[in-house]
Amino acid sequence: MASNVWSEDKFSCPVCLDLLKNPVSIPCGHSYCMGCIKNYWDQAVQTGVYSCPQCRETFTPRPVLRRNTMLAELVEHFKTTQLNPPPAQSYAGPGDVPCDLCTGRKFKAVNSCLTCLVSYCETHVKPHLEVAALKRHKLIEATGNLEQKICAEHQKVLEGFCRTDQTCICWSCTDKEHKNHDTVSAEKERTLRQAKLGDAQKELELRIQERLKELEELKQAVESLKRSSQREIQESEKIFTQLIRSIEKIRSEVMELIGAQEKATVNQAEGIMKKLEQEIAELRRRNTELKQLSETKDHIHFLQNFQSLCAPPEAAVLPSIKVNSDISFGAVRKAVSQLKDYIEDFCKGKLAKITTTGLTVQDGADIAAHQVKEEAVHSLQASEPGTRAGFLKLNETAVYTLGSRSSGRRLKVNEVAVHSLQAPEPRSRADFLKYSCRLTLDPNTAHRELYLSEGNRKVTWRKGESQPYPDHPERFDYWWQVLCREGLSGTRCYWEIEWSGERASIGVTYKGINRKRNDHLSGLGYNEKSWSLVYFGSNCSVWHNYIKTAIIEPHFPRIGVYLDFNGGALSFYGVSDDTMTLLHRFQTTFTEPLYPGFGPNWWSECPVTICQLK
């Protein structure tokens, strides 16, 4: 009863709905905050009629407001005793069990009574601790959902456990439903299971410790990897700096050598040219004198000078030299070109060491690559030729290092590099979508009875209805087929197809597939240049080189095609929501770009559509 009197709403202002502040009572007996009723009556000054906001009784003239001292003291006492609980108690918060007897804001319950099915705070539980009749009630730690601890059949406390049915029961249940069953007290069963629970906890703690150890080892491995990567970056930077300096030095020496040979040859040739010009001038002067002598009329003059002028002049002895206008350093150029190719191959091999896991052990091929790198750098640094012979020696060394000595190891490194650089195979549809590509149908390849629509992404067979396509050498004349414009190579690609009807052909082909043959050999999968998945009625099969492989899988109206060109894999998947079902995988070696192709149903006008994935 006391709890109802001291409820918070008894001391609340009807206007602001908060606890009374400076309370006043008006003639009708209702109480308000002085400020609230004053503001309310100030709005009625013009009418001169003042009323109670609750009962609407009017007052004239305006009543004089005086503070209700007794009511103010009651409000303050309520604040102290009810709104400010003793330190031992606290209000129930999220996750706490509230006291069922508290009104207004409830205190946190400390005990629940299985007899009363009520939860009590420290104040309200006292009778159960003091009254003799209530002491016989069974108190437990405060808990919610007390109805779950009562037998629904007999409305009694669940105190036993039936091992036969593995359920909690009351003792009345042992007389009927669980008669002759193996029953024990809940406390005894709890004690037994508590031991098993302890074993389970120990096992879990052991597993937690094992996982924590693995986590710590993995963290240490990652930190070690980071430090190792940083050291590798620094060391590689030094080596590449030395390599660049060596290449720049060789470049400078090659340029100087070519310039020096040009200058030496030109100087020698210019000296001989000058002597030849002088000899030519002397011969021309002698020729002029002979011409004048032959034309003279003075016989005596002719005879006197004939002997000296007709004697052949002494020829100058000049060195024999042959100037090659096309100065070529073919061997050097070849060595430098091979060096460039080797460095590019080496860089790819270096990148192959950085795998997706980052926690792999360096294998023999990587060590071989490192040795080849050191040999190349050593070869570039050791020789510093100052003569043509020295440079040719460097040329031989470079060719030898880049050629026979390292070719086997370099091939091995390249193979390992290509394999290591491959990302993990996709498993979920989200992984496949990372490789999705845009495809469009090529009208120049479409059979004339195939109609293309939706931006050349949808193809439909229209019986006897020839489309106005121009003549083109790449058009299929016999098979109702069409290819995509895009040739796929050197990467991973994924696309999805939707189809309907009784038949569809989905595949890829080299560009060289025959388009004009009037037989099966120009169909997708019926030759060595193409691979296809074919639905025919309720049957599904894959084809290559006219070899059929039957597929026993449910009908999928959406097909996913995954091409790993470098890995030599072509896979067909049935797509249902986000579930991928592998239908078949071709494993081969692709030698040229592949063009996706399709053959729609030719029994009815049911289309094949390239899905938009991005």
Coordinates of C-alpha atoms in Angstrom, one line a residue:
M1 CA 0.0 0.0 0.0
A2 CA 2.8 2.4 0.9
S3 CA 4.5 1.8 -2.4
N4 CA 1.4 3.0 -4.2
V5 CA 1.2 6.2 -2.0
W6 CA 4.8 7.0 -2.7
S7 CA 4.7 6.5 -6.5
E8 CA 6.3 9.2 -8.6
D9 CA 3.0 10.2 -10.4
K10 CA 1.6 11.4 -7.0
F11 CA 4.2 14.2 -6.9
S12 CA 4.2 15.1 -10.5
C13 CA 2.9 18.5 -11.9
P14 CA 0.0 17.9 -14.3
V15 CA 1.3 20.6 -16.6
C16 CA 5.0 19.8 -17.0
L17 CA 4.6 16.1 -15.9
D18 CA 7.8 16.4 -13.8
L19 CA 8.3 16.4 -10.0
L20 CA 6.7 19.5 -8.4
K21 CA 9.1 22.4 -8.2
N22 CA 8.1 25.1 -5.5
P23 CA 4.6 23.5 -5.2
V24 CA 1.4 25.5 -4.7
S25 CA -2.2 24.5 -4.2
I26 CA -5.1 26.5 -5.8
P27 CA -8.6 26.9 -4.3
C28 CA -10.0 23.7 -6.0
G29 CA -7.3 21.6 -4.2
H30 CA -5.1 20.7 -7.1
S31 CA -1.4 21.3 -6.9
Y32 CA 1.1 22.6 -9.5
C33 CA 4.6 24.0 -9.9
M34 CA 4.3 27.7 -9.1
G35 CA 6.0 28.6 -12.4
C36 CA 3.7 26.3 -14.4
I37 CA 0.3 27.6 -13.0
K38 CA 1.6 31.2 -13.1
N39 CA 2.4 30.9 -16.8
Y40 CA -0.9 29.2 -17.5
W41 CA -2.9 32.0 -15.8
D42 CA -0.8 34.8 -17.5
Q43 CA -2.3 33.7 -20.8
A44 CA -5.8 34.4 -19.4
V45 CA -5.1 38.0 -18.3
Q46 CA -7.2 39.5 -21.1
T47 CA -10.4 37.5 -20.2
G48 CA -10.0 37.9 -16.5
V49 CA -11.2 34.3 -15.9
Y50 CA -8.7 31.9 -14.3
S51 CA -9.4 28.1 -14.3
C52 CA -7.8 24.9 -13.1
P53 CA -6.1 23.0 -15.9
Q54 CA -7.5 19.7 -14.5
C55 CA -11.0 20.3 -13.2
R56 CA -11.7 23.5 -15.1
E57 CA -13.2 25.3 -12.0
T58 CA -12.9 29.1 -12.6
F59 CA -11.8 31.7 -10.1
T60 CA -12.4 35.5 -10.1
P61 CA -10.4 37.4 -9.2
R62 CA -7.1 35.6 -9.8
P63 CA -6.0 33.7 -6.7
V64 CA -2.9 34.6 -4.8
L65 CA -0.3 31.9 -5.1
R66 CA 1.6 30.8 -2.0
R67 CA 4.1 28.0 -1.6
N68 CA 2.7 24.8 0.0
T69 CA 5.3 24.1 2.6
M70 CA 4.0 20.6 3.6
L71 CA 3.8 19.4 0.0
A72 CA 7.3 20.8 -0.7
E73 CA 8.7 18.7 2.2
L74 CA 6.9 15.6 1.0
V75 CA 8.4 16.0 -2.5
E76 CA 11.9 16.4 -1.0
H77 CA 11.4 13.4 1.2
F78 CA 10.2 11.4 -1.9
K79 CA 13.3 12.5 -3.8
T80 CA 15.6 11.4 -1.0
T81 CA 14.0 8.0 -0.2
Q82 CA 12.6 6.8 -3.5
L83 CA 14.7 8.5 -6.3
N84 CA 18.0 8.2 -4.4
P85 CA 18.2 4.5 -3.4
P86 CA 20.4 3.3 -0.6
P87 CA 24.0 2.4 -1.7
A88 CA 23.3 -1.3 -1.2
Q89 CA 20.6 -1.3 -3.9
S90 CA 20.7 -0.2 -7.6
Y91 CA 18.1 0.1 -10.3
A92 CA 17.7 -2.8 -12.7
G93 CA 19.6 -2.2 -15.9
P94 CA 19.9 -4.1 -19.2
G95 CA 20.5 -7.8 -18.5
D96 CA 19.4 -7.5 -14.8
V97 CA 16.4 -9.1 -13.2
P98 CA 14.0 -6.4 -12.0
C99 CA 12.1 -6.7 -8.7
D100 CA 8.5 -7.7 -9.3
L101 CA 7.1 -5.7 -6.3
C102 CA 8.8 -2.4 -7.0
T103 CA 6.6 0.2 -8.7
G104 CA 7.8 3.0 -11.0
R105 CA 11.5 2.5 -11.6
K106 CA 12.4 -1.0 -10.3
F107 CA 15.3 -2.1 -8.2
K108 CA 17.6 -4.9 -9.2
A109 CA 16.3 -8.3 -7.8
V110 CA 18.7 -10.3 -5.6
N111 CA 16.6 -13.4 -5.1
S112 CA 13.8 -15.3 -6.9
C113 CA 11.3 -17.5 -5.0
L114 CA 10.4 -20.8 -6.7
T115 CA 7.4 -21.0 -4.5
C116 CA 6.0 -17.6 -5.1
L117 CA 7.5 -17.3 -8.7
V118 CA 8.4 -13.8 -7.8
S119 CA 11.8 -12.0 -7.9
Y120 CA 12.6 -9.6 -5.0
C121 CA 15.1 -6.8 -4.4
E122 CA 16.9 -6.5 -1.0
T123 CA 14.0 -4.6 0.6
H124 CA 11.2 -6.9 -0.6
V125 CA 13.0 -10.1 0.1
K126 CA 13.3 -9.4 3.8
P127 CA 9.9 -11.1 4.7
H128 CA 11.2 -14.4 3.2
L129 CA 14.2 -14.1 5.6
E130 CA 12.3 -13.1 8.7
V131 CA 8.8 -14.6 8.5
A132 CA 8.8 -18.3 9.6
A133 CA 6.2 -19.4 7.0
L134 CA 8.1 -17.7 4.2
K135 CA 11.4 -19.2 5.3
R136 CA 10.3 -22.5 4.0
H137 CA 10.1 -21.1 0.5
K138 CA 12.9 -22.0 -1.8
L139 CA 15.0 -18.9 -2.7
I140 CA 17.6 -19.0 -5.5
E141 CA 19.8 -16.4 -7.1
A142 CA 17.7 -13.9 -9.0
T143 CA 16.8 -15.3 -12.4
G144 CA 14.4 -14.5 -15.2
N145 CA 11.8 -16.7 -16.9
L146 CA 10.7 -18.3 -13.6
E147 CA 7.8 -20.0 -15.5
Q148 CA 10.4 -22.2 -17.3
K149 CA 11.3 -23.7 -13.9
I150 CA 7.7 -24.8 -13.2
C151 CA 6.2 -28.0 -14.6
A152 CA 3.6 -27.1 -17.1
E153 CA 1.6 -30.2 -16.3
H154 CA 1.5 -30.1 -12.5
Q155 CA 2.4 -26.4 -11.8
K156 CA 5.2 -27.5 -9.4
V157 CA 8.9 -26.6 -9.2
L158 CA 11.1 -28.7 -11.5
E159 CA 13.4 -30.4 -9.0
G160 CA 14.2 -33.7 -10.7
F161 CA 15.7 -35.0 -13.9
C162 CA 14.6 -38.0 -16.0
R163 CA 17.7 -39.6 -17.5
T164 CA 15.5 -41.8 -19.7
D165 CA 13.8 -38.9 -21.5
Q166 CA 16.7 -36.4 -20.8
T167 CA 14.3 -33.7 -19.4
C168 CA 13.7 -31.8 -16.2
I169 CA 10.6 -32.9 -14.2
C170 CA 8.8 -32.3 -11.0
W171 CA 8.3 -35.1 -8.4
S172 CA 4.7 -35.5 -9.4
C173 CA 5.9 -36.5 -12.9
T174 CA 7.4 -39.7 -11.5
D175 CA 4.0 -41.0 -10.7
K176 CA 2.6 -40.8 -14.2
E177 CA 4.5 -39.7 -17.3
H178 CA 8.0 -40.7 -16.0
K179 CA 6.9 -43.7 -13.9
N180 CA 9.6 -46.5 -13.8
H181 CA 12.1 -44.1 -15.5
D182 CA 15.6 -43.5 -14.3
T183 CA 15.0 -40.3 -12.3
V184 CA 17.4 -38.4 -10.0
S185 CA 17.4 -35.0 -8.3
A186 CA 18.4 -32.1 -10.4
E187 CA 21.2 -31.4 -8.0
K188 CA 22.7 -34.9 -8.4
E189 CA 22.4 -34.8 -12.2
R190 CA 24.0 -31.3 -12.1
T191 CA 26.9 -32.7 -10.0
L192 CA 27.5 -35.5 -12.5
R193 CA 27.3 -33.2 -15.5
Q194 CA 29.4 -30.6 -13.8
A195 CA 32.4 -32.9 -13.9
K196 CA 31.8 -33.6 -17.6
L197 CA 31.5 -29.8 -18.1
G198 CA 34.8 -29.4 -16.4
D199 CA 36.4 -31.9 -18.8
A200 CA 34.9 -30.0 -21.8
Q201 CA 36.2 -26.7 -20.4
K202 CA 39.6 -28.2 -20.0
E203 CA 39.5 -29.4 -23.6
L204 CA 38.4 -26.0 -24.8
E205 CA 41.0 -24.2 -22.8
L206 CA 43.6 -26.6 -24.3
R207 CA 42.4 -25.8 -27.8
I208 CA 42.4 -22.1 -27.0
Q209 CA 46.0 -22.4 -25.8
E210 CA 46.9 -24.3 -29.0
R211 CA 45.2 -21.7 -31.2
L212 CA 46.9 -18.8 -29.2
K213 CA 50.2 -20.5 -29.8
E214 CA 49.5 -20.9 -33.5
L215 CA 48.3 -17.3 -33.6
E216 CA 51.5 -16.1 -31.9
E217 CA 53.7 -18.2 -34.2
L218 CA 51.8 -16.8 -37.2
K219 CA 52.3 -13.2 -35.9
Q220 CA 56.0 -13.9 -35.5
A221 CA 56.2 -15.4 -39.0
V222 CA 54.4 -12.3 -40.4
E223 CA 56.8 -10.0 -38.5
S224 CA 59.8 -12.0 -39.7
L225 CA 58.4 -11.9 -43.3
K226 CA 58.1 -8.1 -43.0
R227 CA 61.7 -7.8 -41.8
S228 CA 62.9 -10.2 -44.4
S229 CA 61.0 -8.3 -47.1
Q230 CA 62.5 -5.0 -46.0
R231 CA 66.0 -6.5 -46.1
E232 CA 65.4 -8.0 -49.5
I233 CA 64.2 -4.6 -50.8
Q234 CA 67.3 -2.9 -49.5
E235 CA 69.6 -5.5 -50.9
S236 CA 67.8 -5.6 -54.2
E237 CA 68.0 -1.9 -54.4
K238 CA 71.8 -2.0 -53.9
I239 CA 72.2 -4.7 -56.6
F240 CA 70.0 -2.9 -59.1
T241 CA 71.9 0.3 -58.4
Q242 CA 75.1 -1.5 -59.2
L243 CA 73.6 -3.2 -62.2
I244 CA 72.3 0.2 -63.5
R245 CA 75.8 1.7 -63.0
S246 CA 77.5 -1.2 -64.8
I247 CA 75.0 -1.0 -67.7
E248 CA 75.5 2.8 -67.9
K249 CA 79.3 2.3 -67.9
I250 CA 79.1 -0.3 -70.7
R251 CA 76.7 2.0 -72.6
S252 CA 79.3 4.8 -72.3
E253 CA 82.1 2.5 -73.4
V254 CA 80.1 1.2 -76.4
M255 CA 79.4 4.8 -77.5
E256 CA 83.1 5.8 -77.1
L257 CA 84.3 2.7 -78.9
I258 CA 82.0 3.4 -81.9
G259 CA 83.0 7.0 -81.9
A260 CA 86.8 6.2 -81.6
Q261 CA 86.7 3.7 -84.5
E262 CA 84.8 6.2 -86.6
K263 CA 87.3 8.9 -85.9
A264 CA 90.3 6.7 -86.5
T265 CA 89.0 5.4 -89.8
V266 CA 87.9 8.9 -91.0
N267 CA 91.3 10.5 -90.1
Q268 CA 93.2 7.8 -92.0
A269 CA 90.9 8.0 -95.0
E270 CA 91.1 11.8 -95.0
G271 CA 95.0 11.6 -95.2
I272 CA 94.9 9.3 -98.1
M273 CA 92.2 11.4 -99.8
K274 CA 94.5 14.4 -99.5
K275 CA 97.4 12.6 -101.2
L276 CA 95.1 11.3 -103.9
E277 CA 93.9 14.8 -104.6
Q278 CA 97.5 16.1 -104.9
E279 CA 98.4 13.2 -107.2
I280 CA 95.3 13.9 -109.3
A281 CA 96.2 17.6 -109.6
E282 CA 99.8 16.7 -110.7
L283 CA 98.5 14.2 -113.3
R284 CA 96.1 16.9 -114.6
R285 CA 99.0 19.4 -114.9
R286 CA 101.1 16.8 -116.8
N287 CA 98.1 16.0 -119.1
T288 CA 97.7 19.7 -119.9
E289 CA 101.4 20.0 -120.9
L290 CA 101.1 16.9 -123.1
K291 CA 98.1 18.4 -124.8
Q292 CA 100.0 21.6 -125.4
L293 CA 103.0 19.7 -126.7
S294 CA 100.9 17.7 -129.1
E295 CA 99.4 20.9 -130.6
T296 CA 102.8 22.9 -131.0
K297 CA 104.0 23.7 -134.6
D298 CA 107.6 23.9 -133.5
H299 CA 109.2 20.5 -134.4
I300 CA 112.4 21.3 -132.5
H301 CA 110.5 22.2 -129.3
F302 CA 108.4 19.0 -129.6
L303 CA 111.5 16.8 -129.9
Q304 CA 113.4 18.6 -127.1
N305 CA 110.5 18.1 -124.6
F306 CA 109.0 14.8 -125.7
Q307 CA 111.4 12.7 -123.7
S308 CA 110.8 14.4 -120.4
L309 CA 107.0 14.8 -120.8
C310 CA 106.2 11.4 -122.0
A311 CA 108.1 9.6 -119.2
P312 CA 105.4 8.3 -116.8
P313 CA 105.4 10.1 -113.4
E314 CA 106.5 8.1 -110.4
A315 CA 103.3 6.8 -108.6
A316 CA 103.0 7.5 -104.9
V317 CA 102.9 4.5 -102.6
L318 CA 99.6 4.7 -100.6
P319 CA 98.4 2.3 -97.9
S320 CA 95.7 -0.1 -98.9
I321 CA 92.6 0.6 -97.0
K322 CA 89.0 -0.4 -97.4
V323 CA 86.4 1.8 -95.6
N324 CA 83.2 0.0 -94.7
S325 CA 80.4 2.5 -94.8
D326 CA 78.2 0.3 -92.6
I327 CA 80.1 0.0 -89.3
S328 CA 78.4 -2.8 -87.4
F329 CA 78.9 -4.1 -83.9
G330 CA 76.5 -7.0 -84.4
A331 CA 77.9 -9.3 -81.8
V332 CA 77.9 -6.5 -79.2
R333 CA 74.4 -5.4 -80.1
K334 CA 73.3 -9.0 -79.8
A335 CA 74.9 -9.4 -76.4
V336 CA 73.2 -6.2 -75.2
S337 CA 69.9 -7.3 -76.5
Q338 CA 70.3 -10.6 -74.8
L339 CA 71.2 -8.8 -71.6
K340 CA 68.0 -6.8 -71.8
D341 CA 65.9 -9.9 -72.3
Y342 CA 67.6 -11.6 -69.5
I343 CA 67.0 -8.7 -67.1
E344 CA 63.3 -8.7 -68.0
D345 CA 63.1 -12.4 -67.5
F346 CA 64.9 -12.1 -64.2
C347 CA 62.6 -9.4 -63.0
K348 CA 59.6 -11.6 -63.7
G349 CA 61.3 -14.5 -61.8
K350 CA 62.0 -12.2 -58.9
L351 CA 58.4 -11.2 -58.7
A352 CA 57.4 -14.8 -58.7
K353 CA 59.0 -15.2 -55.2
I354 CA 56.4 -12.9 -53.7
T355 CA 53.5 -15.4 -53.5
T356 CA 50.0 -14.8 -52.3
T357 CA 50.8 -16.5 -48.9
G358 CA 54.1 -14.8 -48.4
L359 CA 55.2 -17.7 -46.0
T360 CA 56.8 -20.1 -48.5
V361 CA 60.3 -21.5 -48.3
Q362 CA 62.6 -20.5 -51.1
D363 CA 62.9 -23.4 -53.5
G364 CA 65.8 -24.5 -55.7
A365 CA 64.6 -22.6 -58.7
D366 CA 64.6 -19.3 -56.8
I367 CA 68.2 -20.1 -55.5
A368 CA 69.2 -20.8 -59.1
A369 CA 67.7 -17.5 -60.2
H370 CA 69.7 -15.7 -57.5
Q371 CA 72.9 -17.5 -58.6
V372 CA 72.3 -16.5 -62.2
K373 CA 71.6 -12.9 -61.1
E374 CA 74.9 -12.8 -59.2
E375 CA 76.8 -14.2 -62.2
A376 CA 75.3 -11.6 -64.5
V377 CA 76.1 -8.8 -62.1
H378 CA 79.6 -10.2 -61.6
S379 CA 80.2 -10.4 -65.3
L380 CA 79.0 -6.8 -65.8
Q381 CA 81.2 -5.5 -63.0
A382 CA 84.4 -7.6 -63.5
S383 CA 85.2 -6.5 -67.0
E384 CA 86.0 -2.9 -67.5
P385 CA 87.5 -3.0 -71.0
G386 CA 89.6 -0.2 -72.3
T387 CA 90.3 -1.7 -75.7
R388 CA 88.3 -3.2 -78.5
A389 CA 89.7 -6.7 -77.6
G390 CA 88.6 -6.2 -74.0
F391 CA 85.2 -5.2 -75.1
L392 CA 84.9 -8.2 -77.4
K393 CA 85.9 -10.3 -74.4
L394 CA 83.1 -8.8 -72.4
N395 CA 80.8 -9.6 -75.3
E396 CA 81.8 -13.2 -75.2
T397 CA 81.4 -13.3 -71.5
A398 CA 77.9 -11.7 -71.6
V399 CA 76.8 -14.1 -74.4
Y400 CA 78.2 -17.1 -72.4
T401 CA 76.6 -16.0 -69.2
L402 CA 73.2 -15.2 -70.8
G403 CA 73.4 -18.2 -73.1
S404 CA 74.5 -21.7 -72.5
R405 CA 75.4 -21.5 -68.8
S406 CA 72.1 -20.0 -67.6
S407 CA 69.6 -21.1 -70.3
G408 CA 68.6 -24.3 -68.4
R409 CA 68.3 -22.6 -65.1
R410 CA 66.6 -19.6 -66.6
L411 CA 63.9 -21.8 -68.3
K412 CA 63.3 -23.5 -65.0
V413 CA 63.0 -20.1 -63.2
N414 CA 60.6 -18.8 -65.8
E415 CA 58.4 -21.9 -65.4
V416 CA 58.4 -21.6 -61.7
A417 CA 57.7 -17.8 -62.0
V418 CA 54.7 -18.3 -64.2
H419 CA 53.3 -21.0 -61.9
S420 CA 53.9 -18.9 -58.7
L421 CA 52.4 -15.7 -60.1
Q422 CA 49.1 -17.5 -60.7
A423 CA 46.5 -16.4 -58.1
P424 CA 44.5 -19.1 -56.2
E425 CA 41.7 -20.7 -58.2
P426 CA 38.4 -19.0 -57.5
R427 CA 35.9 -21.0 -55.3
S428 CA 32.9 -18.8 -54.7
R429 CA 30.8 -16.9 -57.2
A430 CA 32.2 -13.7 -55.8
D431 CA 35.7 -14.9 -56.6
F432 CA 34.7 -15.7 -60.2
L433 CA 33.1 -12.3 -60.6
K434 CA 36.5 -10.7 -60.0
Y435 CA 37.4 -12.0 -63.5
S436 CA 34.2 -11.1 -65.3
C437 CA 34.6 -9.6 -68.7
R438 CA 32.3 -7.8 -71.1
L439 CA 31.4 -9.7 -74.3
T440 CA 29.4 -8.6 -77.4
L441 CA 28.3 -10.7 -80.3
D442 CA 29.8 -10.1 -83.7
P443 CA 27.2 -9.6 -86.4
N444 CA 29.8 -10.4 -89.0
T445 CA 29.9 -14.0 -87.7
A446 CA 26.2 -14.6 -87.1
H447 CA 24.2 -17.1 -89.3
R448 CA 21.6 -15.2 -91.3
E449 CA 18.7 -16.7 -89.4
L450 CA 20.1 -15.5 -86.1
Y451 CA 18.6 -12.3 -84.7
L452 CA 20.8 -10.2 -82.4
S453 CA 19.3 -7.8 -79.9
E454 CA 20.0 -6.0 -76.5
G455 CA 23.1 -4.3 -77.7
N456 CA 24.4 -7.5 -79.4
R457 CA 24.2 -9.5 -76.2
K458 CA 21.2 -11.7 -77.0
V459 CA 20.8 -14.1 -79.9
T460 CA 17.5 -15.8 -81.1
W461 CA 17.0 -18.2 -84.0
R462 CA 14.2 -17.1 -86.3
K463 CA 13.3 -19.9 -88.7
G464 CA 13.2 -18.9 -92.3
E465 CA 13.6 -15.2 -91.5
S466 CA 16.9 -14.1 -93.0
Q467 CA 18.5 -11.1 -91.4
P468 CA 19.9 -8.3 -93.7
Y469 CA 23.5 -9.1 -92.9
P470 CA 26.1 -8.2 -95.6
D471 CA 28.3 -10.9 -97.0
H472 CA 31.4 -11.6 -94.9
P473 CA 34.0 -14.3 -95.0
E474 CA 33.7 -14.9 -91.2
R475 CA 29.9 -15.6 -91.3
F476 CA 28.6 -19.1 -90.4
D477 CA 26.7 -20.4 -93.4
Y478 CA 25.7 -23.9 -92.2
W479 CA 25.6 -23.9 -88.4
W480 CA 23.2 -21.5 -86.5
Q481 CA 26.2 -20.0 -84.5
V482 CA 27.6 -16.7 -83.7
L483 CA 30.9 -15.6 -82.1
C484 CA 31.9 -12.7 -79.9
R485 CA 34.1 -9.8 -81.1
E486 CA 36.5 -10.2 -78.2
G487 CA 39.4 -12.6 -78.4
L488 CA 40.6 -13.8 -75.0
S489 CA 44.2 -14.6 -74.2
G490 CA 46.9 -14.3 -71.6
T491 CA 44.6 -13.8 -68.6
R492 CA 41.6 -15.2 -66.7
C493 CA 38.1 -14.4 -67.8
Y494 CA 34.6 -15.3 -66.6
W495 CA 31.2 -14.8 -68.2
E496 CA 27.7 -16.1 -67.6
I497 CA 25.0 -17.2 -70.1
E498 CA 21.3 -17.5 -69.7
W499 CA 19.4 -19.9 -72.1
S500 CA 16.0 -21.5 -72.5
G501 CA 14.3 -24.1 -74.6
E502 CA 15.4 -27.6 -75.6
R503 CA 18.9 -27.0 -77.0
A504 CA 21.8 -24.6 -76.6
S505 CA 25.5 -24.7 -77.4
I506 CA 28.0 -22.7 -75.4
G507 CA 31.7 -22.7 -76.1
V508 CA 34.9 -21.1 -77.3
T509 CA 36.9 -21.4 -80.5
Y510 CA 40.0 -20.3 -82.3
K511 CA 39.4 -17.7 -85.0
G512 CA 40.4 -20.3 -87.6
I513 CA 37.3 -22.4 -87.2
N514 CA 35.7 -23.2 -90.6
R515 CA 32.6 -21.2 -91.2
K516 CA 31.5 -22.5 -94.6
R517 CA 31.6 -26.3 -94.4
N518 CA 28.3 -28.0 -95.0
D519 CA 28.8 -30.7 -92.3
H520 CA 29.3 -31.1 -88.6
L521 CA 32.9 -30.2 -88.5
S522 CA 32.2 -26.5 -88.4
G523 CA 30.1 -26.8 -85.2
L524 CA 31.4 -25.7 -81.8
G525 CA 33.2 -28.6 -80.2
Y526 CA 33.1 -30.8 -83.3
N527 CA 36.7 -30.0 -84.3
E528 CA 40.1 -29.5 -82.8
K529 CA 39.8 -25.8 -82.8
S530 CA 36.8 -25.5 -80.4
W531 CA 35.4 -26.7 -77.1
S532 CA 31.7 -26.6 -76.1
L533 CA 29.0 -27.5 -73.6
V534 CA 25.7 -28.7 -75.3
Y535 CA 22.3 -29.1 -73.8
F536 CA 20.0 -31.3 -76.0
G537 CA 16.7 -32.0 -74.4
S538 CA 17.3 -33.5 -71.0
N539 CA 20.9 -34.5 -71.9
C540 CA 24.0 -32.5 -71.2
S541 CA 27.5 -33.1 -72.7
V542 CA 30.8 -31.5 -73.5
W543 CA 32.5 -31.7 -76.9
H544 CA 36.0 -31.3 -78.3
N545 CA 37.4 -32.6 -81.6
Y546 CA 34.1 -34.4 -82.2
I547 CA 34.6 -36.4 -78.9
K548 CA 31.6 -36.4 -76.6
T549 CA 31.6 -36.6 -72.8
A550 CA 28.3 -37.0 -71.1
I551 CA 27.5 -34.8 -68.0
I552 CA 25.1 -36.1 -65.3
E553 CA 24.0 -32.9 -63.6
P554 CA 20.7 -31.1 -63.2
H555 CA 19.4 -28.6 -65.7
F556 CA 20.9 -25.2 -65.1
P557 CA 19.3 -22.2 -67.0
R558 CA 22.4 -20.1 -66.2
I559 CA 25.9 -21.3 -67.1
G560 CA 29.2 -19.8 -66.0
V561 CA 32.3 -20.1 -68.2
Y562 CA 35.7 -19.7 -66.6
L563 CA 38.8 -19.4 -68.8
D564 CA 42.3 -19.6 -67.4
F565 CA 44.3 -19.1 -70.6
N566 CA 47.8 -19.4 -69.2
G567 CA 46.8 -22.3 -67.0
G568 CA 45.2 -24.1 -69.9
A569 CA 41.9 -24.6 -68.2
L570 CA 38.3 -24.1 -69.6
S571 CA 35.6 -24.8 -67.0
F572 CA 31.8 -24.8 -67.3
Y573 CA 29.7 -24.2 -64.1
G574 CA 26.0 -24.5 -63.3
V575 CA 25.0 -21.2 -61.5
S576 CA 22.2 -21.2 -59.0
D577 CA 22.0 -18.1 -56.9
D578 CA 25.5 -17.9 -55.4
T579 CA 26.2 -21.7 -55.7
M580 CA 28.7 -22.8 -58.4
T581 CA 28.4 -26.5 -59.6
L582 CA 31.3 -27.6 -61.7
L583 CA 30.0 -29.4 -64.8
H584 CA 33.3 -30.1 -66.6
R585 CA 36.8 -28.8 -66.9
F586 CA 39.0 -29.0 -70.1
Q587 CA 42.7 -29.1 -69.4
T588 CA 44.9 -28.3 -72.4
T589 CA 47.4 -25.8 -73.8
F590 CA 45.9 -22.8 -75.7
T591 CA 48.0 -21.5 -78.5
E592 CA 46.0 -18.5 -79.8
P593 CA 43.2 -16.2 -78.7
L594 CA 39.8 -17.8 -77.9
Y595 CA 36.5 -16.4 -79.1
P596 CA 33.3 -17.2 -77.1
G597 CA 30.6 -18.6 -79.3
F598 CA 26.9 -19.7 -79.0
G599 CA 24.3 -21.7 -80.8
P600 CA 20.7 -21.0 -79.7
N601 CA 17.8 -23.4 -79.7
W602 CA 16.7 -24.1 -83.3
W603 CA 13.5 -25.9 -82.4
S604 CA 11.8 -22.8 -81.0
E605 CA 12.7 -19.2 -80.8
C606 CA 14.3 -19.4 -77.3
P607 CA 17.3 -17.0 -76.9
V608 CA 20.8 -17.2 -75.5
T609 CA 21.8 -14.1 -73.5
I610 CA 25.2 -12.9 -72.3
C611 CA 24.6 -11.7 -68.7
Q612 CA 25.7 -8.3 -67.5
L613 CA 27.9 -9.0 -64.5
K614 CA 29.2 -5.4 -63.9

